[in-house]
């Protein structure tokens, strides 16, 4: 592999070029810190909301899954712990993997909402429920990137 040269550092990211024709973009450290803070706030906030408004989340649990209230409360605890874990460098990678697993585990609820969009029209329009599906992959990638050591 040849030497990689950084370019565009003033744009908030470092792009490495000359790596055998591959260009890879790595955001600078400040971007990772901002991502950690944003993700932690989002996951802790969502987790707390699971406990404050559990009925809202119970409604999106697919009927094929048992004990909606238990699933909602457990996923809320997982979100809170994962979000807080992102703030602790020693456990951040584990928290990231846990949150990624949680995002995979709740995907059936997103799929259920998209398939039954008429039922959830008060929460969001159909196009948004459909758009959430591929965005789940982006969120997983973001969590894994932000939680790397």
mmCIF file of N, CA and C in Angstrom:
data_model
loop_
_atom_site.group_PDB
_atom_site.id
_atom_site.type_symbol
_atom_site.label_atom_id
_atom_site.label_comp_id
_atom_site.label_asym_id
_atom_site.label_seq_id
_atom_site.Cartn_x
_atom_site.Cartn_y
_atom_site.Cartn_z
ATOM 1 N N UNK A 1 0.841 -1.177 0.000
ATOM 2 C CA UNK A 1 0.000 0.000 0.000
ATOM 3 C C UNK A 1 0.884 1.236 0.000
ATOM 4 N N UNK A 2 0.558 2.181 -0.827
ATOM 5 C CA UNK A 2 1.309 3.414 -0.904
ATOM 6 C C UNK A 2 0.920 4.357 0.215
ATOM 7 N N UNK A 3 1.730 5.395 0.365
ATOM 8 C CA UNK A 3 1.451 6.422 1.373
ATOM 9 C C UNK A 3 0.127 7.110 1.064
ATOM 10 N N UNK A 4 -0.666 7.339 2.079
ATOM 11 C CA UNK A 4 -1.944 8.030 1.932
ATOM 12 C C UNK A 4 -1.763 9.483 2.358
ATOM 13 N N UNK A 5 -2.237 10.410 1.561
ATOM 14 C CA UNK A 5 -2.084 11.830 1.865
ATOM 15 C C UNK A 5 -3.410 12.426 2.308
ATOM 16 N N UNK A 6 -3.415 13.139 3.446
ATOM 17 C CA UNK A 6 -4.665 13.775 3.886
ATOM 18 C C UNK A 6 -4.945 15.036 3.083
ATOM 19 N N UNK A 7 -6.226 15.234 2.773
ATOM 20 C CA UNK A 7 -6.652 16.450 2.091
ATOM 21 C C UNK A 7 -7.946 16.945 2.727
ATOM 22 N N UNK A 8 -8.268 18.203 2.534
ATOM 23 C CA UNK A 8 -9.481 18.854 3.010
ATOM 24 C C UNK A 8 -9.659 18.845 4.536
ATOM 25 N N UNK A 9 -8.620 18.981 5.350
ATOM 26 C CA UNK A 9 -8.839 18.969 6.794
ATOM 27 C C UNK A 9 -9.694 20.134 7.291
ATOM 28 N N UNK A 10 -9.737 21.239 6.543
ATOM 29 C CA UNK A 10 -10.518 22.396 6.987
ATOM 30 C C UNK A 10 -12.027 22.176 6.843
ATOM 31 N N UNK A 11 -12.423 21.134 6.134
ATOM 32 C CA UNK A 11 -13.846 20.881 5.915
ATOM 33 C C UNK A 11 -14.454 20.008 7.006
ATOM 34 N N UNK A 12 -13.719 19.723 8.079
ATOM 35 C CA UNK A 12 -14.254 18.911 9.162
ATOM 36 C C UNK A 12 -14.060 17.434 8.964
ATOM 37 N N UNK A 13 -13.332 17.062 7.920
ATOM 38 C CA UNK A 13 -13.075 15.645 7.675
ATOM 39 C C UNK A 13 -11.712 15.502 7.028
ATOM 40 N N UNK A 14 -11.125 14.367 7.201
ATOM 41 C CA UNK A 14 -9.851 14.076 6.575
ATOM 42 C C UNK A 14 -10.087 13.013 5.520
ATOM 43 N N UNK A 15 -9.801 13.325 4.280
ATOM 44 C CA UNK A 15 -9.943 12.354 3.206
ATOM 45 C C UNK A 15 -8.553 11.828 2.875
ATOM 46 N N UNK A 16 -8.404 10.537 2.836
ATOM 47 C CA UNK A 16 -7.125 9.938 2.493
ATOM 48 C C UNK A 16 -7.161 9.518 1.039
ATOM 49 N N UNK A 17 -6.189 10.010 0.264
ATOM 50 C CA UNK A 17 -6.133 9.665 -1.150
ATOM 51 C C UNK A 17 -4.780 9.055 -1.453
ATOM 52 N N UNK A 18 -4.667 8.472 -2.598
ATOM 53 C CA UNK A 18 -3.412 7.863 -2.998
ATOM 54 C C UNK A 18 -3.213 6.488 -2.380
ATOM 55 N N UNK A 19 -4.226 5.929 -1.787
ATOM 56 C CA UNK A 19 -4.146 4.606 -1.157
ATOM 57 C C UNK A 19 -4.555 3.558 -2.177
ATOM 58 N N UNK A 20 -3.720 3.353 -3.155
ATOM 59 C CA UNK A 20 -4.023 2.423 -4.240
ATOM 60 C C UNK A 20 -5.362 2.753 -4.900
ATOM 61 N N UNK A 21 -5.590 4.051 -5.097
ATOM 62 C CA UNK A 21 -6.793 4.494 -5.782
ATOM 63 C C UNK A 21 -8.034 4.549 -4.917
ATOM 64 N N UNK A 22 -7.908 4.267 -3.638
ATOM 65 C CA UNK A 22 -9.066 4.272 -2.747
ATOM 66 C C UNK A 22 -9.116 5.591 -2.000
ATOM 67 N N UNK A 23 -10.266 6.201 -1.931
ATOM 68 C CA UNK A 23 -10.456 7.415 -1.140
ATOM 69 C C UNK A 23 -11.366 7.073 0.023
ATOM 70 N N UNK A 24 -10.892 7.298 1.234
ATOM 71 C CA UNK A 24 -11.652 7.003 2.433
ATOM 72 C C UNK A 24 -11.781 8.293 3.224
ATOM 73 N N UNK A 25 -12.959 8.573 3.736
ATOM 74 C CA UNK A 25 -13.179 9.793 4.503
ATOM 75 C C UNK A 25 -13.376 9.427 5.969
ATOM 76 N N UNK A 26 -12.578 10.044 6.829
ATOM 77 C CA UNK A 26 -12.694 9.858 8.272
ATOM 78 C C UNK A 26 -12.987 11.213 8.900
ATOM 79 N N UNK A 27 -14.170 11.388 9.497
ATOM 80 C CA UNK A 27 -14.424 12.656 10.180
ATOM 81 C C UNK A 27 -13.416 12.876 11.300
ATOM 82 N N UNK A 28 -13.153 14.117 11.604
ATOM 83 C CA UNK A 28 -12.209 14.434 12.659
ATOM 84 C C UNK A 28 -12.787 14.081 14.019
ATOM 85 N N UNK A 29 -11.947 14.067 15.029
ATOM 86 C CA UNK A 29 -12.320 13.647 16.373
ATOM 87 C C UNK A 29 -13.500 14.436 16.935
ATOM 88 N N UNK A 30 -13.574 15.723 16.674
ATOM 89 C CA UNK A 30 -14.680 16.536 17.178
ATOM 90 C C UNK A 30 -16.027 16.062 16.657
ATOM 91 N N UNK A 31 -16.044 15.552 15.438
ATOM 92 C CA UNK A 31 -17.272 15.037 14.865
ATOM 93 C C UNK A 31 -17.712 13.776 15.597
ATOM 94 N N UNK A 32 -16.759 12.946 15.993
ATOM 95 C CA UNK A 32 -17.099 11.744 16.739
ATOM 96 C C UNK A 32 -17.666 12.128 18.111
ATOM 97 N N UNK A 33 -17.060 13.080 18.767
ATOM 98 C CA UNK A 33 -17.550 13.523 20.074
ATOM 99 C C UNK A 33 -18.962 14.083 19.965
ATOM 100 N N UNK A 34 -19.230 14.871 18.931
ATOM 101 C CA UNK A 34 -20.565 15.403 18.711
ATOM 102 C C UNK A 34 -21.557 14.273 18.446
ATOM 103 N N UNK A 35 -21.145 13.308 17.658
ATOM 104 C CA UNK A 35 -22.005 12.161 17.366
ATOM 105 C C UNK A 35 -22.327 11.381 18.629
ATOM 106 N N UNK A 36 -21.334 11.178 19.470
ATOM 107 C CA UNK A 36 -21.552 10.458 20.731
ATOM 108 C C UNK A 36 -22.581 11.195 21.577
ATOM 109 N N UNK A 37 -22.428 12.508 21.697
ATOM 110 C CA UNK A 37 -23.363 13.297 22.500
ATOM 111 C C UNK A 37 -24.773 13.245 21.925
ATOM 112 N N UNK A 38 -24.896 13.375 20.612
ATOM 113 C CA UNK A 38 -26.210 13.349 19.976
ATOM 114 C C UNK A 38 -26.868 11.983 20.128
ATOM 115 N N UNK A 39 -26.105 10.932 19.875
ATOM 116 C CA UNK A 39 -26.659 9.581 19.986
ATOM 117 C C UNK A 39 -27.032 9.254 21.430
ATOM 118 N N UNK A 40 -26.169 9.627 22.364
ATOM 119 C CA UNK A 40 -26.459 9.364 23.781
ATOM 120 C C UNK A 40 -27.752 10.057 24.186
ATOM 121 N N UNK A 41 -27.898 11.321 23.813
ATOM 122 C CA UNK A 41 -29.114 12.061 24.155
ATOM 123 C C UNK A 41 -30.351 11.420 23.513
ATOM 124 N N UNK A 42 -30.222 11.022 22.253
ATOM 125 C CA UNK A 42 -31.359 10.424 21.547
ATOM 126 C C UNK A 42 -31.771 9.094 22.181
ATOM 127 N N UNK A 43 -30.785 8.237 22.468
ATOM 128 C CA UNK A 43 -31.119 6.926 23.031
ATOM 129 C C UNK A 43 -31.629 7.029 24.466
ATOM 130 N N UNK A 44 -31.003 7.860 25.276
ATOM 131 C CA UNK A 44 -31.486 8.022 26.658
ATOM 132 C C UNK A 44 -32.889 8.629 26.631
ATOM 133 N N UNK A 45 -33.085 9.643 25.814
ATOM 134 C CA UNK A 45 -34.405 10.269 25.710
ATOM 135 C C UNK A 45 -35.476 9.290 25.253
ATOM 136 N N UNK A 46 -35.160 8.506 24.236
ATOM 137 C CA UNK A 46 -36.123 7.515 23.743
ATOM 138 C C UNK A 46 -36.388 6.448 24.800
ATOM 139 N N UNK A 47 -35.335 6.037 25.498
ATOM 140 C CA UNK A 47 -35.501 5.025 26.541
ATOM 141 C C UNK A 47 -36.391 5.506 27.670
ATOM 142 N N UNK A 48 -36.188 6.751 28.090
ATOM 143 C CA UNK A 48 -37.038 7.332 29.139
ATOM 144 C C UNK A 48 -38.479 7.421 28.645
ATOM 145 N N UNK A 49 -38.656 7.805 27.397
ATOM 146 C CA UNK A 49 -39.996 7.904 26.826
ATOM 147 C C UNK A 49 -40.706 6.547 26.822
ATOM 148 N N UNK A 50 -39.946 5.455 26.659
ATOM 149 C CA UNK A 50 -40.535 4.116 26.724
ATOM 150 C C UNK A 50 -41.205 3.884 28.080
ATOM 151 N N UNK A 51 -40.643 4.479 29.127
ATOM 152 C CA UNK A 51 -41.184 4.301 30.476
ATOM 153 C C UNK A 51 -42.289 5.312 30.794
ATOM 154 N N UNK A 52 -42.200 6.505 30.197
ATOM 155 C CA UNK A 52 -43.197 7.540 30.451
ATOM 156 C C UNK A 52 -44.477 7.299 29.641
ATOM 157 N N UNK A 53 -44.320 6.884 28.392
ATOM 158 C CA UNK A 53 -45.446 6.666 27.475
ATOM 159 C C UNK A 53 -45.386 5.249 26.879
ATOM 160 N N UNK A 54 -45.436 4.228 27.706
ATOM 161 C CA UNK A 54 -45.274 2.866 27.174
ATOM 162 C C UNK A 54 -46.356 2.465 26.168
ATOM 163 N N UNK A 55 -47.562 2.992 26.313
ATOM 164 C CA UNK A 55 -48.650 2.610 25.386
ATOM 165 C C UNK A 55 -48.337 3.011 23.948
ATOM 166 N N UNK A 56 -47.680 4.151 23.792
ATOM 167 C CA UNK A 56 -47.288 4.592 22.456
ATOM 168 C C UNK A 56 -46.413 3.534 21.780
ATOM 169 N N UNK A 57 -45.479 2.979 22.521
ATOM 170 C CA UNK A 57 -44.559 1.992 21.961
ATOM 171 C C UNK A 57 -45.186 0.605 21.884
ATOM 172 N N UNK A 58 -46.079 0.297 22.811
ATOM 173 C CA UNK A 58 -46.782 -0.994 22.760
ATOM 174 C C UNK A 58 -47.570 -1.121 21.462
ATOM 175 N N UNK A 59 -48.115 -0.018 20.987
ATOM 176 C CA UNK A 59 -48.928 -0.038 19.770
ATOM 177 C C UNK A 59 -48.126 -0.440 18.540
ATOM 178 N N UNK A 60 -46.817 -0.257 18.565
ATOM 179 C CA UNK A 60 -46.020 -0.587 17.382
ATOM 180 C C UNK A 60 -45.332 -1.942 17.494
ATOM 181 N N UNK A 61 -45.547 -2.643 18.590
ATOM 182 C CA UNK A 61 -45.008 -4.000 18.724
ATOM 183 C C UNK A 61 -45.854 -4.907 17.835
ATOM 184 N N UNK A 62 -45.227 -5.637 16.922
ATOM 185 C CA UNK A 62 -46.008 -6.534 16.058
ATOM 186 C C UNK A 62 -46.830 -7.525 16.892
ATOM 187 N N UNK A 63 -48.059 -7.805 16.465
ATOM 188 C CA UNK A 63 -48.930 -8.698 17.222
ATOM 189 C C UNK A 63 -48.353 -10.099 17.415
ATOM 190 N N UNK A 64 -47.425 -10.491 16.559
ATOM 191 C CA UNK A 64 -46.841 -11.828 16.667
ATOM 192 C C UNK A 64 -45.856 -11.946 17.841
ATOM 193 N N UNK A 65 -45.467 -10.836 18.419
ATOM 194 C CA UNK A 65 -44.523 -10.869 19.543
ATOM 195 C C UNK A 65 -45.282 -10.866 20.867
ATOM 196 N N UNK A 66 -44.778 -11.611 21.844
ATOM 197 C CA UNK A 66 -45.474 -11.686 23.128
ATOM 198 C C UNK A 66 -45.136 -10.513 24.049
ATOM 199 N N UNK A 67 -45.974 -10.271 25.026
ATOM 200 C CA UNK A 67 -45.739 -9.339 26.130
ATOM 201 C C UNK A 67 -45.241 -7.967 25.666
ATOM 202 N N UNK A 68 -46.056 -7.228 24.922
ATOM 203 C CA UNK A 68 -45.617 -5.919 24.428
ATOM 204 C C UNK A 68 -45.100 -4.987 25.517
ATOM 205 N N UNK A 69 -45.771 -4.931 26.666
ATOM 206 C CA UNK A 69 -45.336 -4.014 27.736
ATOM 207 C C UNK A 69 -43.935 -4.383 28.202
ATOM 208 N N UNK A 70 -43.669 -5.652 28.399
ATOM 209 C CA UNK A 70 -42.344 -6.092 28.845
ATOM 210 C C UNK A 70 -41.296 -5.750 27.793
ATOM 211 N N UNK A 71 -41.604 -6.002 26.530
ATOM 212 C CA UNK A 71 -40.651 -5.687 25.456
ATOM 213 C C UNK A 71 -40.356 -4.192 25.406
ATOM 214 N N UNK A 72 -41.373 -3.383 25.585
ATOM 215 C CA UNK A 72 -41.193 -1.926 25.557
ATOM 216 C C UNK A 72 -40.317 -1.478 26.723
ATOM 217 N N UNK A 73 -40.595 -1.969 27.919
ATOM 218 C CA UNK A 73 -39.831 -1.542 29.089
ATOM 219 C C UNK A 73 -38.389 -2.037 29.026
ATOM 220 N N UNK A 74 -38.196 -3.279 28.585
ATOM 221 C CA UNK A 74 -36.837 -3.816 28.469
ATOM 222 C C UNK A 74 -36.048 -3.056 27.400
ATOM 223 N N UNK A 75 -36.690 -2.779 26.269
ATOM 224 C CA UNK A 75 -35.971 -2.033 25.228
ATOM 225 C C UNK A 75 -35.677 -0.607 25.697
ATOM 226 N N UNK A 76 -36.550 -0.041 26.509
ATOM 227 C CA UNK A 76 -36.294 1.285 27.078
ATOM 228 C C UNK A 76 -35.070 1.279 27.981
ATOM 229 N N UNK A 77 -34.961 0.279 28.831
ATOM 230 C CA UNK A 77 -33.783 0.148 29.704
ATOM 231 C C UNK A 77 -32.527 -0.030 28.854
ATOM 232 N N UNK A 78 -32.628 -0.857 27.806
ATOM 233 C CA UNK A 78 -31.475 -1.080 26.929
ATOM 234 C C UNK A 78 -31.041 0.216 26.249
ATOM 235 N N UNK A 79 -32.003 1.025 25.835
ATOM 236 C CA UNK A 79 -31.664 2.307 25.208
ATOM 237 C C UNK A 79 -30.992 3.249 26.202
ATOM 238 N N UNK A 80 -31.517 3.307 27.406
ATOM 239 C CA UNK A 80 -30.918 4.176 28.426
ATOM 240 C C UNK A 80 -29.495 3.723 28.748
ATOM 241 N N UNK A 81 -29.322 2.438 28.995
ATOM 242 C CA UNK A 81 -27.985 1.924 29.327
ATOM 243 C C UNK A 81 -27.016 2.088 28.159
ATOM 244 N N UNK A 82 -27.483 1.818 26.958
ATOM 245 C CA UNK A 82 -26.628 1.984 25.783
ATOM 246 C C UNK A 82 -26.239 3.431 25.565
ATOM 247 N N UNK A 83 -27.211 4.328 25.697
ATOM 248 C CA UNK A 83 -26.922 5.751 25.534
ATOM 249 C C UNK A 83 -25.928 6.251 26.563
ATOM 250 N N UNK A 84 -26.124 5.854 27.823
ATOM 251 C CA UNK A 84 -25.175 6.239 28.868
ATOM 252 C C UNK A 84 -23.815 5.589 28.636
ATOM 253 N N UNK A 85 -23.826 4.359 28.158
ATOM 254 C CA UNK A 85 -22.572 3.650 27.877
ATOM 255 C C UNK A 85 -21.725 4.339 26.818
ATOM 256 N N UNK A 86 -22.379 5.012 25.877
ATOM 257 C CA UNK A 86 -21.627 5.754 24.857
ATOM 258 C C UNK A 86 -20.786 6.863 25.476
ATOM 259 N N UNK A 87 -21.203 7.339 26.642
ATOM 260 C CA UNK A 87 -20.500 8.440 27.293
ATOM 261 C C UNK A 87 -19.297 7.977 28.116
ATOM 262 N N UNK A 88 -19.147 6.674 28.281
ATOM 263 C CA UNK A 88 -18.052 6.114 29.093
ATOM 264 C C UNK A 88 -17.053 5.439 28.149
ATOM 265 N N UNK A 89 -15.890 6.048 27.935
ATOM 266 C CA UNK A 89 -14.944 5.512 26.956
ATOM 267 C C UNK A 89 -14.596 4.031 27.148
ATOM 268 N N UNK A 90 -14.512 3.579 28.389
ATOM 269 C CA UNK A 90 -14.119 2.182 28.639
ATOM 270 C C UNK A 90 -15.152 1.184 28.127
ATOM 271 N N UNK A 91 -16.422 1.574 28.094
ATOM 272 C CA UNK A 91 -17.463 0.649 27.647
ATOM 273 C C UNK A 91 -18.106 1.071 26.331
ATOM 274 N N UNK A 92 -17.654 2.182 25.772
ATOM 275 C CA UNK A 92 -18.262 2.726 24.553
ATOM 276 C C UNK A 92 -18.375 1.703 23.421
ATOM 277 N N UNK A 93 -17.311 0.949 23.098
ATOM 278 C CA UNK A 93 -17.469 -0.024 22.002
ATOM 279 C C UNK A 93 -18.544 -1.080 22.304
ATOM 280 N N UNK A 94 -18.615 -1.525 23.548
ATOM 281 C CA UNK A 94 -19.636 -2.508 23.932
ATOM 282 C C UNK A 94 -21.030 -1.887 23.836
ATOM 283 N N UNK A 95 -21.148 -0.651 24.274
ATOM 284 C CA UNK A 95 -22.431 0.049 24.184
ATOM 285 C C UNK A 95 -22.853 0.185 22.722
ATOM 286 N N UNK A 96 -21.903 0.490 21.857
ATOM 287 C CA UNK A 96 -22.207 0.617 20.434
ATOM 288 C C UNK A 96 -22.716 -0.681 19.841
ATOM 289 N N UNK A 97 -22.047 -1.774 20.163
ATOM 290 C CA UNK A 97 -22.507 -3.076 19.653
ATOM 291 C C UNK A 97 -23.864 -3.439 20.238
ATOM 292 N N UNK A 98 -24.082 -3.107 21.505
ATOM 293 C CA UNK A 98 -25.379 -3.374 22.118
ATOM 294 C C UNK A 98 -26.486 -2.566 21.475
ATOM 295 N N UNK A 99 -26.218 -1.299 21.193
ATOM 296 C CA UNK A 99 -27.220 -0.464 20.542
ATOM 297 C C UNK A 99 -27.478 -0.919 19.106
ATOM 298 N N UNK A 100 -26.434 -1.350 18.425
ATOM 299 C CA UNK A 100 -26.622 -1.878 17.067
ATOM 300 C C UNK A 100 -27.516 -3.120 17.116
ATOM 301 N N UNK A 101 -27.266 -3.998 18.083
ATOM 302 C CA UNK A 101 -28.106 -5.193 18.230
ATOM 303 C C UNK A 101 -29.549 -4.793 18.561
ATOM 304 N N UNK A 102 -29.713 -3.786 19.402
ATOM 305 C CA UNK A 102 -31.048 -3.305 19.745
ATOM 306 C C UNK A 102 -31.761 -2.762 18.506
ATOM 307 N N UNK A 103 -31.038 -2.011 17.684
ATOM 308 C CA UNK A 103 -31.639 -1.474 16.462
ATOM 309 C C UNK A 103 -32.076 -2.584 15.514
ATOM 310 N N UNK A 104 -31.325 -3.669 15.479
ATOM 311 C CA UNK A 104 -31.730 -4.831 14.679
ATOM 312 C C UNK A 104 -32.968 -5.475 15.314
ATOM 313 N N UNK A 105 -32.968 -5.579 16.642
ATOM 314 C CA UNK A 105 -34.080 -6.227 17.351
ATOM 315 C C UNK A 105 -35.392 -5.468 17.200
ATOM 316 N N UNK A 106 -35.343 -4.141 17.111
ATOM 317 C CA UNK A 106 -36.580 -3.369 16.993
ATOM 318 C C UNK A 106 -36.997 -3.164 15.537
ATOM 319 N N UNK A 107 -36.200 -3.646 14.603
ATOM 320 C CA UNK A 107 -36.544 -3.487 13.188
ATOM 321 C C UNK A 107 -37.915 -4.079 12.856
ATOM 322 N N UNK A 108 -38.312 -5.218 13.439
ATOM 323 C CA UNK A 108 -39.659 -5.721 13.138
ATOM 324 C C UNK A 108 -40.768 -4.715 13.461
ATOM 325 N N UNK A 109 -40.589 -3.894 14.469
ATOM 326 C CA UNK A 109 -41.586 -2.869 14.775
ATOM 327 C C UNK A 109 -41.636 -1.825 13.656
ATOM 328 N N UNK A 110 -40.470 -1.443 13.149
ATOM 329 C CA UNK A 110 -40.435 -0.487 12.039
ATOM 330 C C UNK A 110 -41.083 -1.088 10.789
ATOM 331 N N UNK A 111 -40.797 -2.350 10.538
ATOM 332 C CA UNK A 111 -41.379 -3.042 9.394
ATOM 333 C C UNK A 111 -42.900 -3.164 9.550
ATOM 334 N N UNK A 112 -43.334 -3.484 10.742
ATOM 335 C CA UNK A 112 -44.768 -3.582 11.028
ATOM 336 C C UNK A 112 -45.455 -2.237 10.775
ATOM 337 N N UNK A 113 -44.843 -1.165 11.232
ATOM 338 C CA UNK A 113 -45.430 0.161 11.014
ATOM 339 C C UNK A 113 -45.505 0.501 9.525
ATOM 340 N N UNK A 114 -44.475 0.146 8.776
ATOM 341 C CA UNK A 114 -44.468 0.433 7.341
ATOM 342 C C UNK A 114 -45.518 -0.408 6.617
ATOM 343 N N UNK A 115 -45.644 -1.670 6.999
ATOM 344 C CA UNK A 115 -46.623 -2.553 6.349
ATOM 345 C C UNK A 115 -48.058 -2.170 6.709
ATOM 346 N N UNK A 116 -48.253 -1.669 7.909
ATOM 347 C CA UNK A 116 -49.578 -1.279 8.396
ATOM 348 C C UNK A 116 -49.667 0.246 8.511
ATOM 349 N N UNK A 117 -49.151 0.930 7.518
ATOM 350 C CA UNK A 117 -49.012 2.385 7.589
ATOM 351 C C UNK A 117 -50.345 3.103 7.808
ATOM 352 N N UNK A 118 -51.420 2.558 7.296
ATOM 353 C CA UNK A 118 -52.730 3.190 7.480
ATOM 354 C C UNK A 118 -53.095 3.240 8.961
ATOM 355 N N UNK A 119 -52.728 2.217 9.670
ATOM 356 C CA UNK A 119 -53.004 2.144 11.108
ATOM 357 C C UNK A 119 -52.227 3.201 11.899
ATOM 358 N N UNK A 120 -51.054 3.589 11.380
ATOM 359 C CA UNK A 120 -50.167 4.520 12.092
ATOM 360 C C UNK A 120 -50.108 5.900 11.430
ATOM 361 N N UNK A 121 -51.097 6.218 10.635
ATOM 362 C CA UNK A 121 -51.085 7.488 9.886
ATOM 363 C C UNK A 121 -51.076 8.706 10.795
ATOM 364 N N UNK A 122 -51.569 8.575 12.033
ATOM 365 C CA UNK A 122 -51.527 9.707 12.968
ATOM 366 C C UNK A 122 -50.116 9.959 13.477
ATOM 367 N N UNK A 123 -49.288 8.941 13.467
ATOM 368 C CA UNK A 123 -47.905 9.094 13.935
ATOM 369 C C UNK A 123 -46.982 9.622 12.847
ATOM 370 N N UNK A 124 -47.175 9.128 11.621
ATOM 371 C CA UNK A 124 -46.289 9.532 10.523
ATOM 372 C C UNK A 124 -46.912 9.128 9.190
ATOM 373 N N UNK A 125 -46.596 9.871 8.130
ATOM 374 C CA UNK A 125 -47.093 9.483 6.806
ATOM 375 C C UNK A 125 -46.396 8.215 6.307
ATOM 376 N N UNK A 126 -47.046 7.527 5.389
ATOM 377 C CA UNK A 126 -46.523 6.254 4.853
ATOM 378 C C UNK A 126 -45.104 6.402 4.322
ATOM 379 N N UNK A 127 -44.843 7.478 3.566
ATOM 380 C CA UNK A 127 -43.514 7.640 2.970
ATOM 381 C C UNK A 127 -42.431 7.693 4.044
ATOM 382 N N UNK A 128 -42.745 8.300 5.186
ATOM 383 C CA UNK A 128 -41.763 8.399 6.256
ATOM 384 C C UNK A 128 -41.534 7.041 6.921
ATOM 385 N N UNK A 129 -42.608 6.307 7.096
ATOM 386 C CA UNK A 129 -42.479 4.969 7.679
ATOM 387 C C UNK A 129 -41.662 4.050 6.766
ATOM 388 N N UNK A 130 -41.825 4.207 5.465
ATOM 389 C CA UNK A 130 -41.030 3.430 4.513
ATOM 390 C C UNK A 130 -39.574 3.896 4.498
ATOM 391 N N UNK A 131 -39.375 5.204 4.586
ATOM 392 C CA UNK A 131 -38.013 5.757 4.565
ATOM 393 C C UNK A 131 -37.218 5.325 5.796
ATOM 394 N N UNK A 132 -37.915 5.085 6.906
ATOM 395 C CA UNK A 132 -37.234 4.650 8.136
ATOM 396 C C UNK A 132 -36.509 3.319 7.959
ATOM 397 N N UNK A 133 -37.021 2.471 7.084
ATOM 398 C CA UNK A 133 -36.446 1.128 6.962
ATOM 399 C C UNK A 133 -34.976 1.165 6.538
ATOM 400 N N UNK A 134 -34.630 1.788 5.408
ATOM 401 C CA UNK A 134 -33.207 1.832 5.059
ATOM 402 C C UNK A 134 -32.408 2.757 5.988
ATOM 403 N N UNK A 135 -33.077 3.753 6.572
ATOM 404 C CA UNK A 135 -32.362 4.652 7.480
ATOM 405 C C UNK A 135 -31.908 3.929 8.750
ATOM 406 N N UNK A 136 -32.546 2.818 9.055
ATOM 407 C CA UNK A 136 -32.120 2.022 10.207
ATOM 408 C C UNK A 136 -30.682 1.534 10.001
ATOM 409 N N UNK A 137 -30.335 1.175 8.771
ATOM 410 C CA UNK A 137 -28.958 0.757 8.469
ATOM 411 C C UNK A 137 -27.981 1.912 8.664
ATOM 412 N N UNK A 138 -28.389 3.100 8.265
ATOM 413 C CA UNK A 138 -27.547 4.286 8.444
ATOM 414 C C UNK A 138 -27.337 4.548 9.929
ATOM 415 N N UNK A 139 -28.396 4.412 10.717
ATOM 416 C CA UNK A 139 -28.293 4.629 12.158
ATOM 417 C C UNK A 139 -27.369 3.598 12.802
ATOM 418 N N UNK A 140 -27.478 2.350 12.381
ATOM 419 C CA UNK A 140 -26.590 1.303 12.901
ATOM 420 C C UNK A 140 -25.140 1.639 12.573
ATOM 421 N N UNK A 141 -24.886 2.028 11.333
ATOM 422 C CA UNK A 141 -23.519 2.385 10.931
ATOM 423 C C UNK A 141 -23.018 3.579 11.731
ATOM 424 N N UNK A 142 -23.873 4.559 11.955
ATOM 425 C CA UNK A 142 -23.481 5.749 12.722
ATOM 426 C C UNK A 142 -23.130 5.371 14.152
ATOM 427 N N UNK A 143 -23.952 4.543 14.770
ATOM 428 C CA UNK A 143 -23.670 4.104 16.159
ATOM 429 C C UNK A 143 -22.345 3.358 16.210
ATOM 430 N N UNK A 144 -22.113 2.451 15.286
ATOM 431 C CA UNK A 144 -20.862 1.687 15.295
ATOM 432 C C UNK A 144 -19.659 2.579 15.037
ATOM 433 N N UNK A 145 -19.803 3.549 14.138
ATOM 434 C CA UNK A 145 -18.704 4.478 13.873
ATOM 435 C C UNK A 145 -18.412 5.329 15.113
ATOM 436 N N UNK A 146 -19.454 5.890 15.715
ATOM 437 C CA UNK A 146 -19.270 6.794 16.847
ATOM 438 C C UNK A 146 -18.706 6.064 18.059
ATOM 439 N N UNK A 147 -18.997 4.786 18.194
ATOM 440 C CA UNK A 147 -18.577 4.042 19.391
ATOM 441 C C UNK A 147 -17.225 3.359 19.236
ATOM 442 N N UNK A 148 -16.592 3.548 18.115
ATOM 443 C CA UNK A 148 -15.277 2.902 17.945
ATOM 444 C C UNK A 148 -14.269 3.554 18.881
ATOM 445 N N UNK A 149 -13.268 2.771 19.296
ATOM 446 C CA UNK A 149 -12.263 3.335 20.222
ATOM 447 C C UNK A 149 -11.447 4.460 19.598
#
